[in-house]
mmCIF file of C-alpha atoms in Angstrom:
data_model
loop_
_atom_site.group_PDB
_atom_site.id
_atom_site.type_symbol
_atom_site.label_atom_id
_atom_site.label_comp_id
_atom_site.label_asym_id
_atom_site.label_seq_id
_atom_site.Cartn_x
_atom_site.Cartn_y
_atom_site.Cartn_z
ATOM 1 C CA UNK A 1 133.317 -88.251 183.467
ATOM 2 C CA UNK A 2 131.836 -88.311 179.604
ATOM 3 C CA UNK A 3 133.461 -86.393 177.350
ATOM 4 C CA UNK A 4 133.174 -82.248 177.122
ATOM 5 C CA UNK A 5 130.682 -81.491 174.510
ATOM 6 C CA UNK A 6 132.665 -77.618 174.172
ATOM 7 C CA UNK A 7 135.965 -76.564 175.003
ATOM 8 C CA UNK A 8 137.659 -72.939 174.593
ATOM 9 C CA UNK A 9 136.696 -72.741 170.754
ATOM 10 C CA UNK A 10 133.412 -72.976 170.759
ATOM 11 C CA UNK A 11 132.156 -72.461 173.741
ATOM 12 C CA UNK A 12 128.777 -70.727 173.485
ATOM 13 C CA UNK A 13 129.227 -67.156 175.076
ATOM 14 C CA UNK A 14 127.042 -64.780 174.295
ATOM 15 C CA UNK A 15 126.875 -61.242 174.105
ATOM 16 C CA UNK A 16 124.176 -59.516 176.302
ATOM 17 C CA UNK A 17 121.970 -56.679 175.071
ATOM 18 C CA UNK A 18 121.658 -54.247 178.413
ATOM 19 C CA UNK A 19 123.158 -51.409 176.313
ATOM 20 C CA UNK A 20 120.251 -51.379 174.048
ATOM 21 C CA UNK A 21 117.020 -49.977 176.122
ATOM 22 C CA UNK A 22 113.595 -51.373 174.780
ATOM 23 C CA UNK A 23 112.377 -48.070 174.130
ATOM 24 C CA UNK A 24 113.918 -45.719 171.572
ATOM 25 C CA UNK A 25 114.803 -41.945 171.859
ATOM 26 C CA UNK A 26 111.650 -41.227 169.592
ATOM 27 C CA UNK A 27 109.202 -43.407 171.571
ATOM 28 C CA UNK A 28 109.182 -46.353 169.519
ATOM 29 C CA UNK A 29 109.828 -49.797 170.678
ATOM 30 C CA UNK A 30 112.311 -52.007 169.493
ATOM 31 C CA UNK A 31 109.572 -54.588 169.121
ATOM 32 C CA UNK A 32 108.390 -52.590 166.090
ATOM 33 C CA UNK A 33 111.584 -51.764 164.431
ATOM 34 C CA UNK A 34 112.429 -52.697 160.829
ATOM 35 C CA UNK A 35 114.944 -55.307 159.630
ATOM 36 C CA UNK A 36 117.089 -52.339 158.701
ATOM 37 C CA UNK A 37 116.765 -50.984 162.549
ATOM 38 C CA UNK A 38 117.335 -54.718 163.668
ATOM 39 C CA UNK A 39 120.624 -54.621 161.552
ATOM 40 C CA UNK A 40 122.034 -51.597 162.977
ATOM 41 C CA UNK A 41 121.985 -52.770 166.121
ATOM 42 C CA UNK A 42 123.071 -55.955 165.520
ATOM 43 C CA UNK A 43 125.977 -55.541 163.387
ATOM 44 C CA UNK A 44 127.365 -53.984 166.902
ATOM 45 C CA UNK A 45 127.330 -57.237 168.423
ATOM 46 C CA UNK A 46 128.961 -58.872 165.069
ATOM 47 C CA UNK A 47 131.743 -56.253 165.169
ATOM 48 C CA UNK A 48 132.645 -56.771 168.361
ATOM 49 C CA UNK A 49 133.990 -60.199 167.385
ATOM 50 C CA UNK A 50 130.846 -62.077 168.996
ATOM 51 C CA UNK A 51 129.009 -64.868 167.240
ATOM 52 C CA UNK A 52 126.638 -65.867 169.892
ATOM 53 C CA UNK A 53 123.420 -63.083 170.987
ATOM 54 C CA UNK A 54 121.126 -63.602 173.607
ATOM 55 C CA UNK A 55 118.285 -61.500 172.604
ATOM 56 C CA UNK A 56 117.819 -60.243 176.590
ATOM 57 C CA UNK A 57 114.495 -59.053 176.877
ATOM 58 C CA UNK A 58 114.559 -55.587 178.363
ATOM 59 C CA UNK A 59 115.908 -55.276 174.544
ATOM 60 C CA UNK A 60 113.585 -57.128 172.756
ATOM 61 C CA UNK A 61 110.734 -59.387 173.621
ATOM 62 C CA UNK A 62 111.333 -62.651 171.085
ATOM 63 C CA UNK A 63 108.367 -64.265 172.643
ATOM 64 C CA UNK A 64 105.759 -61.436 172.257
ATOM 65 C CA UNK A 65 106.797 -60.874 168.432
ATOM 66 C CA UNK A 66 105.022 -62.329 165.314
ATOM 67 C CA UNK A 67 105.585 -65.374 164.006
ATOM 68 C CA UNK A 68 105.985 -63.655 160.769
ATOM 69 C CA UNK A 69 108.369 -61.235 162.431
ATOM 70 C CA UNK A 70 109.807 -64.226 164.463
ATOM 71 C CA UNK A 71 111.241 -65.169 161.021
ATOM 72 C CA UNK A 72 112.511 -61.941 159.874
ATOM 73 C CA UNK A 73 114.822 -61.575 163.210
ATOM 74 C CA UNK A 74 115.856 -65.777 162.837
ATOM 75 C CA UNK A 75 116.846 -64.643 159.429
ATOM 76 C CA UNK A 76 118.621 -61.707 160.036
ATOM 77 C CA UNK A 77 120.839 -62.837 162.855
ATOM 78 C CA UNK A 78 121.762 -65.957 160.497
ATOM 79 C CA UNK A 79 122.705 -64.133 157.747
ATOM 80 C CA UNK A 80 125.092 -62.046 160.477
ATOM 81 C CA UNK A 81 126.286 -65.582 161.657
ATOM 82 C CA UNK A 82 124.509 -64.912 165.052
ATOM 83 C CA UNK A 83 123.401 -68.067 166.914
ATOM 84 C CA UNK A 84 121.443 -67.910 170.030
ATOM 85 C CA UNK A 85 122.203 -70.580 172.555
ATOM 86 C CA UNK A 86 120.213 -69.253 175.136
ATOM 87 C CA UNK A 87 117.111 -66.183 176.159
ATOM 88 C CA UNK A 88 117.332 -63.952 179.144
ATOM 89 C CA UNK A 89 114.130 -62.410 180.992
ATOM 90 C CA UNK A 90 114.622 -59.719 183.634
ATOM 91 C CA UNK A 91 112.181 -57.516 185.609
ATOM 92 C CA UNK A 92 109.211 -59.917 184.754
ATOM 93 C CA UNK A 93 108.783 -61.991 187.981
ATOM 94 C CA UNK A 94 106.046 -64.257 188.357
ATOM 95 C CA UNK A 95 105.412 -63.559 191.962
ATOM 96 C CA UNK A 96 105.124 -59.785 191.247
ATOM 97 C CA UNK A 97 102.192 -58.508 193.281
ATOM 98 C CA UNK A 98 100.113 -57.256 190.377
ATOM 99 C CA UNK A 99 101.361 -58.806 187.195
ATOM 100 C CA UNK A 100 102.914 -62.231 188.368
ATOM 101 C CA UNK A 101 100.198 -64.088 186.323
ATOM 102 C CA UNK A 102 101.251 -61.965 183.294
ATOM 103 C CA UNK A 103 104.817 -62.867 183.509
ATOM 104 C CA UNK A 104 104.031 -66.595 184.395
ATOM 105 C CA UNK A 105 102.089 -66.579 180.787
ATOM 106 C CA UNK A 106 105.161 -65.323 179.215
ATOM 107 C CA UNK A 107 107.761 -67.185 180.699
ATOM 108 C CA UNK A 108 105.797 -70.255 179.429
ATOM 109 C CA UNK A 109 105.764 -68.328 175.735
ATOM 110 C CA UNK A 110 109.743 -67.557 176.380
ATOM 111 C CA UNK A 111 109.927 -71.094 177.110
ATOM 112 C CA UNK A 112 107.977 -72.483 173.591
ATOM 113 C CA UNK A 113 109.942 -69.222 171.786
ATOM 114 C CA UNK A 114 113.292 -71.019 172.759
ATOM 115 C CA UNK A 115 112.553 -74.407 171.879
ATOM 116 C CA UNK A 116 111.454 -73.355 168.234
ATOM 117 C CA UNK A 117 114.437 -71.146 167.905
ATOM 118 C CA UNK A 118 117.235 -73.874 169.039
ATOM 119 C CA UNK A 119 117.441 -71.848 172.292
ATOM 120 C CA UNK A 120 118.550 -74.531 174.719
ATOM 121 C CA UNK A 121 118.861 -72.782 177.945
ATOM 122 C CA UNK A 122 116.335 -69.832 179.555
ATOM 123 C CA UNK A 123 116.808 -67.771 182.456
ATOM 124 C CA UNK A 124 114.252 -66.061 184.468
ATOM 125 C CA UNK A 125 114.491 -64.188 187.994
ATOM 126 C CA UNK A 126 112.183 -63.286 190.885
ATOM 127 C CA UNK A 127 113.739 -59.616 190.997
ATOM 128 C CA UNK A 128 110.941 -56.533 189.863
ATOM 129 C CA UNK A 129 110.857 -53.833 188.497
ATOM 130 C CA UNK A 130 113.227 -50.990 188.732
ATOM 131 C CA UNK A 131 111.926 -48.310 191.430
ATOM 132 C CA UNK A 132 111.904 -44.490 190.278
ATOM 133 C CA UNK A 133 114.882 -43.843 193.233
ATOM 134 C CA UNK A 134 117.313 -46.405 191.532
ATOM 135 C CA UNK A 135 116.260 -45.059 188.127
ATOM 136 C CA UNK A 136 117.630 -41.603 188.816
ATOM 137 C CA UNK A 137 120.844 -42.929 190.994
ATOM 138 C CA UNK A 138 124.465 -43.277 189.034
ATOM 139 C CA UNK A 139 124.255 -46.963 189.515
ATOM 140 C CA UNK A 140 120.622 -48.753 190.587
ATOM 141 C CA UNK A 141 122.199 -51.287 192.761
ATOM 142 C CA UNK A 142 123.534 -48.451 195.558
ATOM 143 C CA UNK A 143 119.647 -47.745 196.318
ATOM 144 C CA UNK A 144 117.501 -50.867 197.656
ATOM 145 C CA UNK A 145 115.053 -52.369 195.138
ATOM 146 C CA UNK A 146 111.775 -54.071 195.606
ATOM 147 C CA UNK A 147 112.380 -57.106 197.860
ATOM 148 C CA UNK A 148 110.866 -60.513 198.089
ATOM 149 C CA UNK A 149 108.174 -60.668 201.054
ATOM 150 C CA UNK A 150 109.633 -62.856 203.905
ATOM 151 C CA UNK A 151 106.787 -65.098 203.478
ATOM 152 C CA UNK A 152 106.118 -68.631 203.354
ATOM 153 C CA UNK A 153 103.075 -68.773 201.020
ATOM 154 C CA UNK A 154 104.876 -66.531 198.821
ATOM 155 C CA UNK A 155 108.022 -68.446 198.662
ATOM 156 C CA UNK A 156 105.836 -71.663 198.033
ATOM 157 C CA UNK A 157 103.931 -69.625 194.844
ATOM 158 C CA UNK A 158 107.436 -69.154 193.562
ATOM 159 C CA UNK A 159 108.547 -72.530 193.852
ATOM 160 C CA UNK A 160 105.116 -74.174 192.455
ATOM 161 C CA UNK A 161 105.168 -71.418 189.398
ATOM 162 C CA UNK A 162 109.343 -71.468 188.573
ATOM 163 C CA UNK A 163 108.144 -75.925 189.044
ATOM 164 C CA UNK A 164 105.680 -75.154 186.286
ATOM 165 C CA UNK A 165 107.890 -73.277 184.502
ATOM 166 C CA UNK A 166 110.693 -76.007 184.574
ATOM 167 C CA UNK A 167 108.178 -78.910 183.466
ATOM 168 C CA UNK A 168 107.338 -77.144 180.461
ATOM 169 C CA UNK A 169 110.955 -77.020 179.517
ATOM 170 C CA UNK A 170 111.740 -80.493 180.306
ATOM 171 C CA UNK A 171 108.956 -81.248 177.790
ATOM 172 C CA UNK A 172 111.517 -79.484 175.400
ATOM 173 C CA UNK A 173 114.772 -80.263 176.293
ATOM 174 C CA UNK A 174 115.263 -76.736 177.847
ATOM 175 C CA UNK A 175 116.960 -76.113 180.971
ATOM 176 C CA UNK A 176 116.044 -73.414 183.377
ATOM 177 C CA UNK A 177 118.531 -71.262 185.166
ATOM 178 C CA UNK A 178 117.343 -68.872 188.456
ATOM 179 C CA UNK A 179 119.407 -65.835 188.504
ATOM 180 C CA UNK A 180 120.895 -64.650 191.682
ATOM 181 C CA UNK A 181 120.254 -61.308 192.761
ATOM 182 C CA UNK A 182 119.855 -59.088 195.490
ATOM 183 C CA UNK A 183 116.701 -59.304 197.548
ATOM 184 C CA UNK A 184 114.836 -61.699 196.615
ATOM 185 C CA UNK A 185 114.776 -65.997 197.336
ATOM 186 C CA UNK A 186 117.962 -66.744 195.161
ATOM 187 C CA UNK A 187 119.284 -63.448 196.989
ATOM 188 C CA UNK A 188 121.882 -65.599 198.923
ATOM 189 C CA UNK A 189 123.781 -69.039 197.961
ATOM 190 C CA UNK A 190 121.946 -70.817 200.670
ATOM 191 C CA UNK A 191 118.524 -69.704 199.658
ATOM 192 C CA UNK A 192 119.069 -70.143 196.344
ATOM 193 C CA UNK A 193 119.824 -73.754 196.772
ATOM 194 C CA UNK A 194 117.234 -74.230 199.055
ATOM 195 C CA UNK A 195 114.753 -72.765 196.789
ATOM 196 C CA UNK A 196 116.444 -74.915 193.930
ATOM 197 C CA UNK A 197 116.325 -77.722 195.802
ATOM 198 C CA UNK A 198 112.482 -77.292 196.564
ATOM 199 C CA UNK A 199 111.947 -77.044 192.813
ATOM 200 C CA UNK A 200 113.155 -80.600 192.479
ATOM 201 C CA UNK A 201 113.678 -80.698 189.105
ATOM 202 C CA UNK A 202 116.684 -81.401 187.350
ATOM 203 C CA UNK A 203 116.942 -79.313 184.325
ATOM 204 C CA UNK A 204 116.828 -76.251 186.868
ATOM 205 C CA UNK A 205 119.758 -74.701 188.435
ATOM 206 C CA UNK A 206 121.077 -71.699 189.288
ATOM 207 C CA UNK A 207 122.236 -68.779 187.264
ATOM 208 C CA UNK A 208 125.137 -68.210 189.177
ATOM 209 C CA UNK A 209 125.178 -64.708 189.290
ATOM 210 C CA UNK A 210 127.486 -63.406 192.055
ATOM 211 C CA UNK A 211 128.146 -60.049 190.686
ATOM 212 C CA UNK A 212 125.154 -59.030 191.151
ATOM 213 C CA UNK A 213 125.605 -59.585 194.940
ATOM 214 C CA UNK A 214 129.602 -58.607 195.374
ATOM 215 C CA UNK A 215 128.419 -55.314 193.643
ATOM 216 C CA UNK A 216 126.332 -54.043 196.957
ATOM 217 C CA UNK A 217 127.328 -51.802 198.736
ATOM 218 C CA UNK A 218 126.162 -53.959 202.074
ATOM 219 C CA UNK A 219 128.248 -56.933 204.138
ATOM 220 C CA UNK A 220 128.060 -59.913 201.394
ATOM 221 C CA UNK A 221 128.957 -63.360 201.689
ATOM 222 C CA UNK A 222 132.569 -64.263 200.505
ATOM 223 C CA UNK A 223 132.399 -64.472 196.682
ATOM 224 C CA UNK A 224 134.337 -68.176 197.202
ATOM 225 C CA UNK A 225 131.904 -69.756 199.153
ATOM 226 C CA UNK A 226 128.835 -68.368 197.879
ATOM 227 C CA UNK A 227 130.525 -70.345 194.214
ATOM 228 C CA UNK A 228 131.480 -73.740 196.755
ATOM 229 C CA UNK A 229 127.286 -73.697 197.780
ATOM 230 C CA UNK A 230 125.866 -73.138 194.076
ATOM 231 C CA UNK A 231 128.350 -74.767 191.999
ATOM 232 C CA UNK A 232 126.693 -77.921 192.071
ATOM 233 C CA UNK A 233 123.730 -76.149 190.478
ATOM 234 C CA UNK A 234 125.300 -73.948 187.740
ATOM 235 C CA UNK A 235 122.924 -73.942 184.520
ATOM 236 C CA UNK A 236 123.088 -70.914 181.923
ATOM 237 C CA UNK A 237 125.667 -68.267 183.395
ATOM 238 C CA UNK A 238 126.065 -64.325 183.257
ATOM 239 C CA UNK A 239 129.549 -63.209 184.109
ATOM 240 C CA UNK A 240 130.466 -60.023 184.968
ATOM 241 C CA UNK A 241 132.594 -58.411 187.698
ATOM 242 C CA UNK A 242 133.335 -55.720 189.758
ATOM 243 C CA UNK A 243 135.937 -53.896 192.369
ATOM 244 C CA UNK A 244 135.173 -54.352 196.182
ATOM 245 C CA UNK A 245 136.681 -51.574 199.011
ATOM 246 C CA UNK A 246 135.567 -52.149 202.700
ATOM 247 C CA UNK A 247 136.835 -49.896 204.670
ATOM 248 C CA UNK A 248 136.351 -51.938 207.994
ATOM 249 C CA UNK A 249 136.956 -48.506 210.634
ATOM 250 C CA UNK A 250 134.316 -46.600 208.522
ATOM 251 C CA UNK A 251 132.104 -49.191 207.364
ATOM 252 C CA UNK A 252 131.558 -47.910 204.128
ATOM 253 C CA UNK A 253 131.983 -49.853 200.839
ATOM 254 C CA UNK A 254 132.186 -49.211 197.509
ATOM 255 C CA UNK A 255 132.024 -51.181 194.066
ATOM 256 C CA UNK A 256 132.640 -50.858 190.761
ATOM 257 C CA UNK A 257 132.043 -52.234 187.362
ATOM 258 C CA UNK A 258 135.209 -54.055 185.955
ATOM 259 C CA UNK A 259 136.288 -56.641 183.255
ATOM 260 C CA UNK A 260 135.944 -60.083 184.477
ATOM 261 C CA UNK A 261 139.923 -60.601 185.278
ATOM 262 C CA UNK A 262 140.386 -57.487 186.818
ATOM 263 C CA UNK A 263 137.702 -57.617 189.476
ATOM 264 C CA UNK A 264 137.121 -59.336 193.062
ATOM 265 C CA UNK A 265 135.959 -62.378 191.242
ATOM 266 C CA UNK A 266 138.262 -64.913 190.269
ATOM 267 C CA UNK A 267 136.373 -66.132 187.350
ATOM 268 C CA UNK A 268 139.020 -68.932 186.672
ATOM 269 C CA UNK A 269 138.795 -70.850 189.921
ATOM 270 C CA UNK A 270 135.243 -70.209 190.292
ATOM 271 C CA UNK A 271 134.660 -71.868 186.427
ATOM 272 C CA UNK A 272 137.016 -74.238 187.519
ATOM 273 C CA UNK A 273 134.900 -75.156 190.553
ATOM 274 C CA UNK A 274 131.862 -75.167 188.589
ATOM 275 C CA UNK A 275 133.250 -77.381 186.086
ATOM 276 C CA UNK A 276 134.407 -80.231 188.659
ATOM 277 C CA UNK A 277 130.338 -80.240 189.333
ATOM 278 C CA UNK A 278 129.501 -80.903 185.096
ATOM 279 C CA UNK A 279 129.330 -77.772 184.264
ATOM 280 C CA UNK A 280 128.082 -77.584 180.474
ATOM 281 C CA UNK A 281 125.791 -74.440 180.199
ATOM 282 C CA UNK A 282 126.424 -71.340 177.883
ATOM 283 C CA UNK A 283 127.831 -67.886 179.133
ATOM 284 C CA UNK A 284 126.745 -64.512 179.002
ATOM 285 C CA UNK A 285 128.856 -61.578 179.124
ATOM 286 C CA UNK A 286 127.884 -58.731 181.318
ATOM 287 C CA UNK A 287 129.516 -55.003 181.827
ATOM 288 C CA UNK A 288 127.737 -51.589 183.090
ATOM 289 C CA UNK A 289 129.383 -48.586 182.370
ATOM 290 C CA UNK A 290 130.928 -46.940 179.200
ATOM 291 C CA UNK A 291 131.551 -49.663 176.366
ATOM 292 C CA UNK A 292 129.749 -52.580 177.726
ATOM 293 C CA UNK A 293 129.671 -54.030 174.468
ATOM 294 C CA UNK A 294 133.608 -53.978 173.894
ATOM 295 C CA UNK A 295 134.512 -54.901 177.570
ATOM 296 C CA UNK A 296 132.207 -57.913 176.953
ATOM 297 C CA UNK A 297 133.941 -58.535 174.406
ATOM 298 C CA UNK A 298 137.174 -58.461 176.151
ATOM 299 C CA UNK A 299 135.317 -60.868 178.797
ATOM 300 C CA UNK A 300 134.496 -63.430 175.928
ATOM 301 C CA UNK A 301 138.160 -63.422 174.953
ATOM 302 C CA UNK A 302 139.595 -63.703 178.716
ATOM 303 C CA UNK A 303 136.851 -66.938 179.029
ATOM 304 C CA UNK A 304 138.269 -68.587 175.888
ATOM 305 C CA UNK A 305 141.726 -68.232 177.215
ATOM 306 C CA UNK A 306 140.876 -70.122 180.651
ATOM 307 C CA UNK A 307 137.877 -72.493 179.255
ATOM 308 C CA UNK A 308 139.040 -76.231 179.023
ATOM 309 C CA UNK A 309 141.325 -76.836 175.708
ATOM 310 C CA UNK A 310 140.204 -80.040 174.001
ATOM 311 C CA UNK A 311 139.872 -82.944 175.190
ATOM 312 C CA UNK A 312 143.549 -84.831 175.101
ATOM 313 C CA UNK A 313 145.037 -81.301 174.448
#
């Protein structure tokens, strides 16, 4: 096996923005802050020890900004010694029933928005919108979402658009990682490998995203071999983790947010596992709940501990 091109030092892991909505408490949008705003925010992420930022896009939308504004964000975060190894997209899936087209259009700008910024990874999911039930519950993944259809034409429009998708970042260097999640066609290991698999191109994998699937409060497939099936396809990577009660006479089960070593996960086998398979993508670091920010910072620190050391060390 070649040579690791990271180890624990400096390992890209970045720091996720789902604590900062896209909308602001006076109606604004992020999109049209200042530098100043920009700052504020940011300087969050740069006290919380992180040096890495993926600008996720239900914060702010790098690929619908200016090219003139473009600049102004590139030079802010390198002034706060902010590199971005790698954009997010959420929500935007381009087999949604009424703006798939829309979102196929931007995850082809996404795509050219990475490439120009040094981005080297992109991730993009076929989950939807969140539904006005999981909006007002405590946590949104208790109430069922919007769902994939179980059909064959629409599973074949995914795979042809995430295909087109995945050319245009080959063209660039850019690889392409599918995030699990409930629901939809990378909503089990199997299926996501099949629909991986179907995609046929090598520069996309899978964002192996288990907890969002160990989180629901439903029978789910053990979090070990669900990492055994997609390990082999590991690309760009959000951690997080969470608690796990089944109470097998009842039936019920319940979940929790919790730091990546302290939940059902057991982040360093299943990094471990993915490593065996080449594993040389960025991380992202995940947490819902009170401080998100600082437990994903205490995430980043746990992953530098158990990350390979260097090579001969």
């Amino acid at each position: 096996m070649a040579p690791r091109k990271w180890n624990r030092g400096n390992w890209p892991i970045a720091a996720a923005m789902i604590q900062y909505p896209n909308t602001l408490a006076d109606g604004r949008s992020v999109q049209d802050q200042s530098v100043e705003e920009w700052f504020a925010t940011l300087a969050d992420i740069v006290d919380a020890g992180f040096t890495e930022l993926d600008p996720t896009d239900s914060w702010i939308r790098l690929a619908d900004l200016s090219s003139g504004r473009l600049d102004q964000f590139l030079a802010l975060t390198r002034s706060l010694g902010l590199a971005i190894p790698a954009i997010s997209t959420a929500r935007r899936s381009v087999i949604d029933p009424e703006h798939g087209g829309s979102h196929l259009a931007y995850g082809h700008r996404v795509i050219d928005t990475a490439a120009a910024i040094g981005a080297g990874s992109v991730s993009f999911g076929l989950f939807g919108p969140l539904t006005d039930a999981q909006k007002k519950t405590l946590w949104f993944w208790t109430v069922d979402g919007v769902k994939n259809p179980d059909d064959a034409a629409t599973w074949q429009k995914a795979v042809s658009r995430i295909r087109e998708l995945g050319r245009h970042a080959e063209e660039l260097g850019i690889e392409l990682a599918l995030e699990m999640y409930e629901d939809t066609y990378l909503g089990t290991a199997e299926s996501s490998v099949r629909f991986v698999e179907e995609v046929g191109l090598a520069n996309v994998g899978i964002n192996a995203d288990l907890g969002n699937l160990i989180r629901l409060h439903r029978p789910v497939e053990h979090w070990m071999e669900m990492m055994a099936k997609v390990a082999p396809y590991a690309k760009y990577w959000h951690v997080k983790n969470y608690t796990r009660m089944e109470d097998e006479a009842s039936g019920v089960i319940v979940t929790h947010p919790a730091p990546l070593e302290y939940g059902l996960i057991n982040y360093r086998a299943a990094i471990r596992m993915a490593l065996a398979h080449g594993f040389e993508s960025p991380f992202l670091c995940e947490h819902y709940g009170g401080d998100g920010l600082s437990v994903s910072a205490a995430n980043r620190d746990y992953l530098r501990r158990i990350l390979p050391r260097e090579q001969g060390h």
